Amino acid sequence: GTGYQAWLGYPSIASDKSINEYMAYNRLHVTEDDEVIQTAVSELSRGLEGMLGVPPTQAVQVENAIVLGTIGGHPHVGLVFVEHQFEDIGPEGYFIWHDNENQSIVVGAATPSGVLYGTFHLLRVLRMGASLENLTLVERPANKLRMINQWDNMDGSVERGYAGTSIFYKDSRFSEDLGRVRDYARLLASVSVNAIVINNVNVHKVESKLITEFLPQVARLAAIFRAYAIKLFVSVNFASPIEIGGLSTADPLDPAVRQWWKDATAGIYQQIPDFGGFLVKADSEHRPGPFTYNRDHADGSNMLAEALKPFGGIVIWRCFVYNCKQDWRDRKTDRARAAYDHFKPLDGKFMDNVILQIKNGPIDFQVREPVSPLLGAMPSTNQVLELQITQEYTGQQRHVFYLIPQWKEILEFDTYAKGEGSTIKLAASGALHGNPLAGIAAVSNIGDDLNWTGHLLAQANLYGYGRLIWNPELTVDEITEEWIVLTFGHHEKLMATIKQILLSSSTIYESYTAPLGVGFMVTPHTHYGPDVDGYEYAMWGTYHYADWQGIGVDRTQATGTGYTSQYLGPNCERYESLVTCPDDLLLFFHHVPYTHILHSGKTVIQHIYDAHFEGAEQAAALVDLWADLSGTMEAGLHKQVTERLMEQAEHAKEWRDRINTYFYRKSGIADGLHRFIHL
Ligand code: BDP
């Protein structure tokens, strides 16, 4: 009961009715010895053996077998594909087809990676207990780049990691035991992740050497991921030519600097021929960047892109760029504006192997933020959407917070960049503007905790992330139900209860933390637990401008920072006007008196009180809901979650009391329901 297998456990189905049906196919027909296809074979063997009790045998003919292969490499797969004229599956898609005549199942794709994804899909079908009769599945990914960012440091710590220490590094070295990394690669590939950045975006001196001194070890990691069709990327330090190269400048237009990057890059490709490229955080939160030399982000990224270009590598340049000192005591500047203000004017200036990576919101992964107006706003520039799986501001994997509904909302958001229907999912996939490189990246939530994610239920966020980036059309229900069955098995009550907990979790958390989109209100630096006073008083404090009369950040064009003008069409007016601005984002866009009446009919202050009382109550109720599941799963799993939920319930009370007391003292307005006596 550790949770280590996550959604890839394959318990025996000896007593299920499907066993006889599945048993009839327990033979594999494979003709290619490609490494990734062999990975697919071993995954399938492992799964079948677990479920059926006996490993599959090698089939000499395709009858009564599972047939795996590429269209060009396995004659039977090629034949089936042509005969059935399955729709275009692209380089990474696949088809799974039940051949009635031969009583076989054919998993085919254009490339080995497609075969691997198809194999994992077939395993999912078997685990879900579905019938194989008439099975026809044809899939291709919506997003080309499906990436994970590790924020791991070589000292073994993980920035914003809440599940133990790094599985990659320890004491400024690579971990001796890379078995954990291999198991991680399995988890990622099983949900179609095809790229990973192996170190934190904040690159210290020691990690700068990943592309020089530590290359042999990086190459070992690349080999592990390669077997699972995952490309390896490294976060680089923009000042590397100085830090480790012995140069006196990192000016992107300096010929010696450019040469240094070219040589370093060539060195990488010598050891890792399929190296993915670089991820860069520059000119943000004290990281070095082109601004030091009066150059812009296009100059900086193009220099790296030029070095990578001959090898087919790419530069992913983050747009999380803002001056972390700017808002302090100054209400005229606005951190929310920064990414758009910096990057929008540079549209068209980036090389074609540069991708801009843009956080989903304009600030920083808050519980609630509007969608970043930069997404979709640069037609001539490649972009990827950046999400955060690790729960930095969403309870740090001590509180349950299921992120899939939030991500769905983001993906469905209409930017109006090319008129109605210009959704974020189309911007992210590149379809909106026809960009050649595009996709989605997210900050991982795993560490060396036995169950990977600290909170067992946080595994659902990693699983759901993978499923959603492959196919943003999947519904929240579909993803949730899949994860529950794959993790806990089939059980009616268990399904209903866990689903209820997951689907209510984000609303509950939101209600006892920062209200109405105002954000932060967390302890500076750790970002865990409530904190009340604002930026006016502390540099890394919260950001809500609450005083005795009112609260919120005025980002309107009429009287505020003008941030609303970065939105297009109806979005701009919707946020600008108090009449149309949605309640849940009200304080993100407007500064209002506590007595302002929401669309819900409540005043802002009464909403704050009510939400906090209700949220804490609902958090406590989760403990009871979970308690009711005892006996439906392994005791060890049950206990893990019980402990976290109890901590959450306690902590929710602290949130409730500190936030409510703060606003009561600020506003002097009593709770209409007179509940404070119970505090
Ligand atoms: C913030 C984190 C910080 C990261 C930064 C980033 O607090 O640790 O370095 O984002 O994304 O969310 O670069």
PDB file of C-alpha atoms in Angstrom, residues 15 30 36 74 107 110 141 159 227 230 262 270 273 292-293 327 422 464 476 523 535 544 609 662:
ATOM      1  CA  SER A  15     -11.748 -13.568 -10.707  1.00  0.00           C
ATOM      2  CA  VAL A  30       6.553  -8.375 -32.961  1.00  0.00           C
ATOM      3  CA  VAL A  36      11.116   1.877 -28.134  1.00  0.00           C
ATOM      4  CA  HIS A  74       5.774  -4.841 -39.584  1.00  0.00           C
ATOM      5  CA  VAL A 107      -1.509  -1.960 -32.453  1.00  0.00           C
ATOM      6  CA  ALA A 110       3.925   5.303 -38.098  1.00  0.00           C
ATOM      7  CA  PRO A 141      -2.050  13.886 -30.181  1.00  0.00           C
ATOM      8  CA  GLU A 159      12.259  24.083  -5.927  1.00  0.00           C
ATOM      9  CA  ALA A 227      13.822   4.123 -24.398  1.00  0.00           C
ATOM     10  CA  ILE A 230      11.090  11.112 -24.230  1.00  0.00           C
ATOM     11  CA  LYS A 262      28.086  26.994 -30.536  1.00  0.00           C
ATOM     12  CA  GLN A 270      28.420  14.666 -29.739  1.00  0.00           C
ATOM     13  CA  PRO A 273      22.645  13.107 -30.774  1.00  0.00           C
ATOM     14  CA  THR A 292      22.286  43.484 -18.814  1.00  0.00           C
ATOM     15  CA  TYR A 293      23.708  44.248 -22.254  1.00  0.00           C
ATOM     16  CA  ASP A 327       5.187  46.817  -7.598  1.00  0.00           C
ATOM     17  CA  SER A 422      -9.762  31.254 -30.846  1.00  0.00           C
ATOM     18  CA  GLY A 464      -4.658  14.067 -15.886  1.00  0.00           C
ATOM     19  CA  VAL A 476     -12.997  16.008 -16.635  1.00  0.00           C
ATOM     20  CA  THR A 523       3.331  33.361   3.646  1.00  0.00           C
ATOM     21  CA  TYR A 535       2.920  44.501  -0.883  1.00  0.00           C
ATOM     22  CA  HIS A 544      -4.393  42.989  -2.491  1.00  0.00           C
ATOM     23  CA  TYR A 609     -16.937  35.484   5.633  1.00  0.00           C
ATOM     24  CA  TYR A 662      -8.144  40.310   9.240  1.00  0.00           C
TER      25      TYR A 662
END
